[in-house]
Amino acid sequence: MSLSVSPLADTPVDALRVAAAHAPYLARLADKESETLRRLDGTAPDQIWNEMISGLSDIGLETDQDDVMRHLRRAKRQAHLILAGADLSGLWPLSHVTQKMTEFADAATSAALTYSAHSFDLSLAGLFVIALGKMGAGELNYSSDIDVAAFFDPDLFDGGRRAPSDSARRIIQKMTRLLSDQTADGYVLRTDLRLRPDPSSTPVAVSTKMAELYYETVGQNWERMVWIKARPCAGDVRAADKFVDALSPFVWRQHLDYWAISDIHAIKRMINSNVNAPDLEAVDADLKLGIGGIREIEFFAQTQQLIMGGRDVSLQVRDTVSAIQTLQSTNLISEADADHMIRFYEVLRAVEHRVQMRQDEQTHALPRDEDQRADIAVLCGVSDLAAFDASLQLVRRKVHSIYLDLFGAEARGKTEAVSGNLVFTGVDPDPGTVKTLKSFGFNHPEQIIQSIAQWHRGHILATRSVRGREILTALLPGLLSDMSETGDPDEAFKRFQNFVERLPSGVQCLSMLLAEKDLRKDLVATLGLAPRLATILGRQPQLIEALLTSEQTVSLSALSEETFEDAMNQARRFVREAAVRIGHGLLHGHLAAGEAGTAYSDLADTTIAAMADAAERETERKFGSAPGDWCVVALGKLGGYALTAGSDLDLMVIYDMRDDTAGPVWFTRFTQRLITALSADTAEGQLYEVDMRLRPSGRSGPVAVRLSSFEKYHRDEAWTWEHMALTRLRPVCGNTDLSNKIRATSQRLLVEAPRRDELTEDILDMRRRLARQKPSQGLWDLKQGEGGVIDLEFIVQRELLMLNTADPPATRLSDAIKLLKQSERLSADEAADLLEAESVLSALQQIQRLALTQDIDPATISDGLKDRLARAVAASDFEEVEKDLRRVKFIVQNLRRKRIGDIEGEILVEL
């Protein structure tokens, strides 16, 4: 059974009397316009209509504004009463009803514009209004708002005492108030000016020159769809026709490349639910925007017009029915599909009119309330509500089935399918898209839609080109679906927004994301899990290419041929790419957390060696050959192969003279250049922060230290903490013989260092000072907190200083613990506990430093990051992570208290 809309009576007046019991608005209207109702009982509706339209064109320009507003509103009441009577009685077919409603809108808009211009003593020459949407196509529904755009030709429009743009704006604003303001007499037409170019940035009246430039440079395919229906409706018609003609090449493109066609197909697929979707069973369906609704039919026709209309002028028609008929006559669709689409379109539009007749509401949804829906059924000539519901469901099911059949092949294209609408065209958030985004887990879908709409309008560099915008359209469904899997899609979108809005050009990067599905998923997950890494990628979005391959694309092998500055920039590109690859592998479990410290440290070693060579060449170029040998040594985290993302480098330059008569100036200059090479900001950014405070005498000492001075200082003057630092000293690059001497000297110093009774007291004093400077922040204070990394390192370093061995020290913390076990400075159980603690603390710290710019706060981090932390320590969930962390910190704190001592006011870790 298919729905058909039947007349309520044979005459307009009788039909209105039947309808009054089911449509409160029509009842009120008949009461207010009793004279018009009386005339309808014996006078042809066309005659009364023509008199009303003629009256609008005769509004006196000197009339009081309040009288003008009353006149317009009375004309609207007359129009609605005549239309309802002629429609409900079947006297006027749907096409005549919509055309008459459009005729009234044209006349009212023209009258309001003319009066507004005259009130400013200005001519309409060069100023005009274009009807768009249903008004442009002559398809206005009963309570439709009107989509119009106002323009002025700056060469023709005279603004009088004001600039043309200012005067045009004032006139259009007044016109809008005359039509839209709600008074005691109601309103005339809700006027929507947001289909003009870039409405968030432009005035209500736009210069034709600015508009032509906009459409030429950033106009989108959905805006081409809007302009298919464009038609001058008020003002200077000659100037309006000239403007519409000028936009014809934008609307009707004779040659479409692959991406333009793909984008149009993607626009169609944005209405992307399936034929068995629950919405098809809803009795309170949205007849316009819902599945199987009016928009599917309109999209079907308009997208085909966009693709084919530039080469076939017969498709350059405004109204939907004519477009479908032409598609059938040109064999683009079958006769059966065309007939069904037209018939179903007319049924849905007729029901839509009756929905709006109840209360003069701009709604397209059937009421959920059965009594109200029964009123709609009666207005359609159906007395059985169940039959009405069932037949309307059948219509919508058939519409959607034809829609899917026609575009089924295209649905297998590049754009990924999702369940639900994803429409980012137009100016209002699409209700179906809001629903889809909510189902994806987004809490603020309207903001998401607004941001994406701005991207489509070319507000960011990545989408300034047509192709960039078209690729974005194809990419969005999969991208948003990926964000829904991160655990915090709103935050993932915010970080992707920061990333995409920093792209200097979108085509290459967006094309990669479209072509490489795994890369897209990886990127979204990375942005969602790691705010710190997201910031880095946002600043340097080209680094995304580093995620495509495990091979380093930037090399340091040819730095010897580069200038000093070029070598610095090349090194920065090398480190950025490698660090992102390491971080990405760590974040996604391709690189074990325990291996990350080595990976970051090896990267730093390679870079330091390359920059030291460059610094040596630059120093020799300016000051001659080195008067001896040099070596760069690492201390701290770098010395212990424990670097994390963003770690600074603790370095020292040690040299030895070949000639005692030579001074240290050359080595000072070399060291200064090395520091510059590693830490200076260049066009490519910065490599590392360099800390050289662990050299003898710290900041007050020379930046490069002679080996003999280094040995003398540590034997005679060094503090306990400086001896502790030596336990992690290792040469990174420089002369091999000197490196061996430094190792031997460092070990000898550790062996010969006096084992004073004050050693433990010194270490405890240092630990207490650190606790006062930065008190513990709780369980997730991994470094400074009780039982954290500092406690662990202090325990190990104390025992290494107490160890009297000629063997070189193990700079890795885990190796040092094993050495202390072999030397019986730690029991087997203590060593096992400390090894577990080192593994857990370093793994969690690696993830924390990569992902965040601050300590971990379980209340704010995403579920995805919690899962990654769990995987880093082989825990089943985040609760187990905290349990393991509490246990190892408990062990470390207690061993520190046993071996070193207590900290004033420390909080004991509880299991």
XYZ file of C-alpha atoms in Angstrom, residues 127-665:
539
model
C 21.790 46.141 -5.336
C 19.909 42.856 -5.583
C 18.748 39.721 -3.790
C 19.251 36.195 -5.099
C 16.785 33.461 -4.120
C 18.467 30.167 -3.279
C 17.304 26.762 -2.133
C 13.616 26.036 -2.473
C 12.806 29.677 -3.086
C 15.198 29.774 -6.028
C 13.629 26.616 -7.456
C 10.046 27.799 -6.942
C 9.534 25.017 -4.391
C 8.818 26.825 -1.117
C 6.896 24.805 1.415
C 3.987 26.098 3.466
C 5.892 27.539 6.424
C 9.289 27.718 4.799
C 11.941 30.192 5.711
C 13.604 31.757 2.700
C 17.255 31.306 1.778
C 18.453 34.450 0.065
C 21.776 36.176 -0.501
C 22.190 39.929 -1.038
C 24.888 41.461 -3.229
C 25.874 44.856 -4.538
C 27.939 45.787 -7.555
C 30.383 48.426 -6.236
C 30.604 49.960 -9.719
C 26.832 50.520 -9.882
C 25.500 50.913 -6.355
C 25.723 54.428 -4.932
C 25.869 54.377 -1.153
C 25.087 58.071 -0.848
C 26.823 59.619 2.135
C 28.143 56.250 3.251
C 30.373 53.663 1.660
C 28.426 51.352 -0.678
C 29.123 48.364 1.574
C 27.760 50.165 4.643
C 24.625 51.411 2.892
C 23.955 48.000 1.338
C 24.287 46.382 4.753
C 21.832 48.831 6.329
C 19.250 48.321 3.580
C 19.393 44.519 3.779
C 19.221 44.563 7.570
C 16.085 46.730 7.400
C 14.584 44.506 4.705
C 15.159 41.488 6.937
C 13.482 43.169 9.914
C 10.448 44.083 7.818
C 10.050 40.437 6.835
C 11.191 38.540 9.930
C 10.374 40.603 13.021
C 7.584 39.153 15.141
C 4.902 41.775 15.842
C 1.332 41.646 17.106
C 0.427 40.753 13.525
C 2.928 37.933 13.357
C 5.794 37.724 10.854
C 6.041 37.520 7.083
C 8.988 35.250 6.246
C 11.871 33.958 8.318
C 14.797 35.208 6.279
C 18.078 33.281 6.223
C 21.075 35.057 4.697
C 23.676 32.467 5.711
C 24.115 30.894 2.285
C 26.136 33.918 1.211
C 29.909 33.480 0.821
C 31.582 32.700 4.158
C 28.747 34.014 6.364
C 30.806 34.038 9.560
C 33.180 36.590 8.032
C 31.113 38.662 5.617
C 28.388 41.323 6.026
C 24.784 40.564 5.092
C 25.302 42.297 1.743
C 28.384 41.143 -0.146
C 30.286 42.882 -2.915
C 29.954 41.054 -6.226
C 33.703 41.327 -6.762
C 34.428 39.733 -3.389
C 31.826 37.023 -4.047
C 33.236 36.146 -7.472
C 36.734 35.872 -5.971
C 35.418 33.684 -3.145
C 33.653 31.223 -5.421
C 36.603 31.158 -7.810
C 39.126 30.345 -5.070
C 37.399 28.506 -2.208
C 33.901 27.708 -3.456
C 32.863 24.169 -2.600
C 30.867 21.554 -4.446
C 27.980 21.839 -1.988
C 27.868 25.587 -2.743
C 27.660 24.716 -6.421
C 24.623 22.644 -5.464
C 23.148 25.713 -3.756
C 23.701 27.856 -6.850
C 22.003 25.367 -9.173
C 18.751 26.895 -7.897
C 19.918 30.540 -7.848
C 17.473 33.082 -9.253
C 17.183 36.890 -8.966
C 14.120 37.771 -6.900
C 14.402 41.443 -5.913
C 16.316 44.603 -6.670
C 18.336 45.353 -9.803
C 17.455 42.333 -11.916
C 19.811 43.259 -14.768
C 22.814 43.405 -12.397
C 21.607 40.203 -10.751
C 21.389 38.350 -14.065
C 24.893 39.519 -14.953
C 26.200 38.210 -11.606
C 24.466 34.831 -11.941
C 25.891 34.497 -15.458
C 29.369 35.286 -14.122
C 29.052 32.406 -11.662
C 27.915 29.942 -14.326
C 31.440 28.513 -14.914
C 31.719 27.874 -11.175
C 28.366 26.072 -11.021
C 28.450 24.258 -14.338
C 31.989 22.954 -14.825
C 32.549 21.358 -18.212
C 35.464 19.261 -17.036
C 35.580 17.548 -13.658
C 38.738 15.851 -12.455
C 38.733 12.631 -10.451
C 38.788 14.387 -7.102
C 35.885 16.690 -7.927
C 33.723 13.730 -8.897
C 34.901 11.818 -5.825
C 33.963 14.772 -3.634
C 30.470 14.957 -5.148
C 30.017 11.232 -4.623
C 31.213 11.690 -1.043
C 28.591 14.408 -0.535
C 25.944 11.912 -1.640
C 27.345 9.230 0.624
C 27.234 11.586 3.591
C 23.608 10.420 3.834
C 24.877 6.988 4.537
C 22.481 4.831 6.534
C 21.229 1.468 5.368
C 17.816 0.407 4.225
C 17.085 -1.514 7.418
C 18.053 1.350 9.708
C 15.779 1.826 12.757
C 14.859 5.356 11.624
C 12.862 3.866 8.767
C 10.534 2.370 11.360
C 10.077 5.650 13.243
C 6.564 7.062 13.069
C 7.864 10.518 14.011
C 10.305 10.667 11.108
C 11.837 13.835 9.741
C 10.302 14.007 6.277
C 13.078 16.255 4.990
C 16.298 15.200 6.685
C 15.490 11.652 7.756
C 16.269 8.419 5.945
C 14.152 8.069 2.816
C 13.244 11.741 3.078
C 12.992 14.694 0.718
C 16.686 15.515 0.859
C 17.718 12.125 -0.481
C 15.646 12.822 -3.595
C 17.050 16.350 -3.896
C 20.642 15.161 -3.378
C 20.102 12.444 -5.926
C 19.074 14.971 -8.562
C 21.514 17.763 -7.692
C 24.639 15.631 -7.522
C 23.930 14.197 -10.948
C 23.384 17.748 -12.195
C 26.765 18.786 -10.797
C 28.566 15.935 -12.526
C 26.818 16.053 -15.885
C 25.317 19.542 -16.126
C 28.445 21.303 -17.395
C 28.397 19.160 -20.527
C 24.616 18.821 -20.920
C 22.802 22.142 -20.657
C 19.434 20.373 -20.499
C 20.317 19.453 -16.911
C 20.746 23.096 -15.950
C 17.266 23.366 -14.431
C 16.321 24.636 -10.987
C 13.463 22.507 -9.700
C 13.782 18.917 -8.526
C 11.025 17.358 -10.638
C 12.366 18.853 -13.869
C 15.865 17.671 -12.962
C 14.647 14.086 -12.440
C 12.671 14.175 -15.662
C 15.726 15.376 -17.569
C 17.907 12.694 -16.003
C 15.419 10.127 -17.270
C 15.175 11.680 -20.754
C 18.973 11.580 -21.071
C 18.972 7.912 -19.960
C 20.917 8.605 -16.782
C 18.173 6.872 -14.763
C 15.390 4.503 -15.713
C 11.869 5.639 -16.413
C 10.596 3.561 -13.494
C 13.056 5.122 -11.028
C 12.210 8.596 -12.280
C 8.462 8.016 -11.976
C 8.834 6.621 -8.465
C 11.100 9.440 -7.315
C 8.745 12.137 -8.613
C 5.656 10.487 -7.124
C 7.281 9.929 -3.748
C 8.704 13.456 -3.767
C 5.231 14.920 -4.285
C 3.757 12.743 -1.534
C 6.447 13.715 0.986
C 6.149 17.406 0.122
C 2.352 17.294 0.458
C 2.593 15.653 3.904
C 5.271 18.176 4.864
C 2.848 21.006 4.041
C 0.191 19.508 6.282
C 2.657 19.080 9.151
C 3.393 22.804 8.901
C -0.260 23.828 8.568
C -1.019 22.647 12.096
C 0.840 25.438 13.874
C 2.711 27.398 11.159
C 5.965 25.845 12.362
C 9.122 25.438 10.299
C 9.301 21.734 11.071
C 9.587 18.691 8.886
C 9.080 16.022 11.531
C 5.878 14.137 12.157
C 4.645 14.474 15.761
C 5.369 11.606 18.122
C 2.011 12.203 19.842
C -0.602 9.938 18.256
C -3.445 12.464 18.449
C -1.361 15.120 16.740
C -0.169 12.644 14.123
C -3.755 11.578 13.570
C -4.551 15.225 12.776
C -1.860 15.120 10.077
C -3.332 11.915 8.690
C -6.782 13.491 8.450
C -5.320 16.557 6.691
C -3.886 14.052 4.181
C -7.330 12.525 3.713
C -6.534 9.342 5.684
C -8.692 8.412 8.680
C -6.742 5.314 9.790
C -3.559 6.388 11.646
C -1.988 2.940 11.516
C -2.527 2.786 7.763
C -1.098 6.308 7.427
C 2.017 5.397 9.429
C 2.565 2.157 7.538
C 2.111 3.666 4.086
C 4.437 6.583 4.882
C 7.075 4.159 6.145
C 6.713 2.270 2.879
C 7.227 5.465 0.853
C 10.390 6.304 2.773
C 11.684 2.756 2.496
C 11.201 2.817 -1.275
C 12.871 6.222 -1.603
C 15.888 5.039 0.337
C 16.034 1.747 -1.549
C 16.133 3.564 -4.900
C 18.696 5.972 -3.495
C 20.981 3.113 -2.456
C 20.486 1.240 -5.734
C 21.427 4.313 -7.750
C 24.579 5.007 -5.748
C 25.472 1.528 -4.533
C 28.441 1.196 -6.862
C 29.805 4.562 -5.782
C 29.510 3.539 -2.131
C 32.392 1.174 -2.785
C 34.645 4.123 -3.582
C 37.314 5.749 -1.472
C 35.049 7.249 1.167
C 34.477 4.855 4.047
C 30.919 4.098 5.046
C 29.644 4.799 8.519
C 26.268 4.213 10.056
C 24.450 7.534 10.044
C 24.694 10.945 8.438
C 27.924 12.901 8.207
C 26.852 16.118 6.523
C 28.980 19.250 6.899
C 27.400 21.352 4.167
C 25.064 24.288 4.589
C 24.900 26.560 7.602
C 22.897 24.715 10.265
C 24.157 21.573 12.014
C 22.500 18.599 10.352
C 20.402 16.786 13.010
C 21.360 13.396 11.619
C 25.040 14.316 11.810
C 24.653 15.510 15.392
C 23.101 12.134 16.192
C 25.877 10.230 14.414
C 28.634 12.145 16.206
C 26.952 11.557 19.553
C 26.867 7.839 18.763
C 30.617 8.091 18.112
C 31.081 9.440 21.645
C 31.523 13.139 20.854
C 30.079 15.323 23.602
C 30.033 18.548 21.583
C 28.973 17.558 18.036
C 27.797 21.048 17.085
C 31.310 22.404 17.711
C 32.802 19.594 15.628
C 30.421 20.379 12.753
C 31.185 24.089 12.943
C 34.953 23.495 12.860
C 34.747 21.128 9.892
C 32.485 23.574 8.056
C 35.165 26.241 8.525
C 37.774 23.883 7.089
C 35.535 23.330 4.073
C 35.283 27.088 3.621
C 39.035 27.355 3.205
C 39.687 28.978 6.583
C 42.893 26.946 7.002
C 45.881 26.603 4.675
C 45.299 22.881 4.193
C 41.929 23.466 2.530
C 42.632 26.622 0.538
C 42.826 24.514 -2.616
C 39.826 22.810 -4.181
C 41.567 19.465 -4.072
C 42.460 19.838 -0.402
C 38.787 20.344 0.423
C 37.700 17.453 -1.749
C 40.195 15.062 -0.161
C 39.011 16.202 3.262
C 35.449 15.255 2.341
C 36.545 11.737 1.413
C 38.713 11.426 4.532
C 36.236 12.562 7.186
C 34.096 9.421 7.746
C 37.072 7.187 8.494
C 38.822 9.919 10.455
C 35.879 10.553 12.777
C 35.321 6.829 13.189
C 38.977 6.444 14.228
C 38.558 9.217 16.788
C 35.625 7.367 18.311
C 37.997 4.499 19.142
C 40.467 6.598 21.166
C 38.372 6.722 24.343
C 38.134 10.525 24.236
C 37.004 11.553 20.743
C 36.509 15.233 21.647
C 40.125 15.504 22.786
C 41.309 13.515 19.758
C 39.450 15.919 17.478
C 40.898 18.944 19.271
C 44.426 17.625 18.762
C 43.764 16.701 15.124
C 42.346 20.187 14.659
C 45.570 21.663 16.005
C 47.491 19.378 13.638
C 45.487 20.050 10.466
C 45.238 23.792 11.072
C 49.054 23.996 11.146
C 49.535 22.161 7.862
C 51.164 24.505 5.322
C 49.456 22.591 2.523
C 46.847 19.907 2.839
C 46.960 17.966 -0.410
C 50.082 15.877 0.216
C 49.411 15.080 3.865
C 45.662 14.521 3.506
C 46.268 12.367 0.427
C 48.654 10.214 2.467
C 46.064 9.802 5.205
C 43.421 8.878 2.640
C 45.659 6.372 0.875
C 47.203 4.870 4.022
C 44.390 3.749 6.298
C 46.794 2.353 8.895
C 48.745 5.611 8.936
C 45.521 7.548 9.528
C 44.545 5.275 12.391
C 48.048 5.527 13.845
C 48.017 9.303 13.610
C 44.623 9.657 15.284
C 45.634 7.249 18.042
C 48.914 9.089 18.532
C 47.204 12.460 18.753
C 44.628 11.046 21.140
C 47.065 9.254 23.437
C 49.932 11.710 23.640
C 49.268 15.453 23.977
C 53.004 16.198 23.990
C 53.637 14.247 20.784
C 50.480 15.777 19.310
C 51.942 19.237 19.942
C 55.186 18.259 18.208
C 53.312 16.908 15.173
C 51.103 19.998 15.209
C 54.183 22.227 14.972
C 55.928 20.003 12.436
C 53.121 18.140 10.590
C 55.534 17.038 7.846
C 56.906 14.573 10.397
C 53.924 12.370 9.678
C 55.941 11.034 6.747
C 58.359 9.551 9.277
C 55.595 7.224 10.434
C 55.270 5.650 6.992
C 58.555 3.804 7.109
C 60.998 2.375 9.576
C 63.864 3.740 7.468
C 65.419 7.111 8.271
C 64.868 9.424 5.307
C 67.128 12.211 6.610
C 70.817 11.334 6.909
C 73.844 12.698 8.756
C 76.311 10.899 6.497
C 77.143 13.904 4.306
C 77.452 16.570 6.984
C 81.166 17.001 6.291
C 80.209 18.702 3.042
C 77.782 21.118 4.703
C 78.408 24.515 6.217
C 78.186 24.695 10.000
C 74.687 26.216 9.868
C 73.487 23.738 7.241
C 74.850 20.860 9.334
C 72.901 22.169 12.338
C 69.657 22.284 10.344
C 70.235 18.848 8.829
C 70.826 17.395 12.288
C 67.594 18.905 13.559
C 65.626 17.336 10.740
C 67.351 14.014 11.403
C 66.618 14.038 15.133
C 63.011 15.211 14.724
C 62.232 12.390 12.338
C 64.023 9.734 14.369
C 62.546 10.900 17.686
C 59.013 10.836 16.273
C 59.617 7.320 14.973
C 60.934 6.196 18.372
C 58.035 7.876 20.182
C 55.479 6.412 17.809
C 56.944 2.921 18.256
C 56.958 3.331 22.031
C 53.410 4.656 22.140
C 51.961 1.870 19.996
C 53.926 -0.982 21.515
C 56.268 -1.562 18.547
C 59.185 -0.590 20.805
C 59.343 -1.950 24.351
C 59.421 0.723 27.037
C 62.627 -0.822 28.374
C 64.312 -0.314 24.983
C 63.247 3.295 24.553
C 65.976 4.726 26.812
C 68.625 3.011 24.703
C 66.987 4.180 21.455
C 66.814 7.814 22.573
C 70.384 7.647 23.946
C 71.793 6.071 20.781
C 70.111 8.820 18.771
C 71.684 11.456 21.011
C 75.109 9.776 20.757
C 74.921 9.758 16.955
C 73.882 13.387 16.862
C 76.501 14.544 19.377
C 79.217 12.838 17.334
C 78.018 14.495 14.128
C 77.727 17.915 15.744
C 81.116 17.560 17.423
C 82.690 16.852 14.032
C 80.935 19.912 12.590
C 82.056 22.041 15.537
C 85.635 20.804 15.122
C 85.655 21.681 11.402
C 84.234 25.121 12.101
C 86.757 25.775 14.897
C 89.659 24.595 12.736
C 88.442 26.762 9.856
C 88.600 29.853 12.035
C 91.371 29.084 14.520
C 93.502 26.340 13.047
C 94.089 22.735 14.066
C 93.450 21.502 17.590
C 96.533 21.632 19.842
C 95.555 18.274 21.352
C 92.788 15.711 21.601
C 89.224 16.104 22.852
C 86.425 13.825 23.992
C 82.746 14.473 24.700
C 81.521 12.488 27.689
C 77.974 11.836 28.821
C 76.692 11.848 32.390
C 73.257 11.644 33.997
C 70.473 9.968 32.017
C 72.425 10.028 28.782
C 75.408 8.390 30.496
C 73.089 5.694 31.853
C 71.291 5.092 28.527
C 68.093 6.330 30.169
C 67.101 9.314 28.035
C 63.383 9.980 27.643
C 61.490 12.144 25.161
C 62.522 15.738 25.743
C 65.428 14.938 28.101
C 68.285 17.404 28.265
C 71.871 16.242 27.835
C 74.392 16.249 30.678
C 77.721 16.652 28.883
C 81.331 17.432 29.582
C 84.199 18.139 27.168
C 87.579 16.819 28.343
C 90.775 17.501 26.393
C 94.471 16.670 26.602
C 97.269 18.843 25.235
C 100.009 17.649 22.921
C 102.053 20.752 23.731
C 101.985 22.141 27.247
C 102.798 25.587 25.917
C 99.440 25.766 24.089
C 96.494 27.346 25.851
C 92.944 26.046 26.343
C 91.330 28.696 24.099
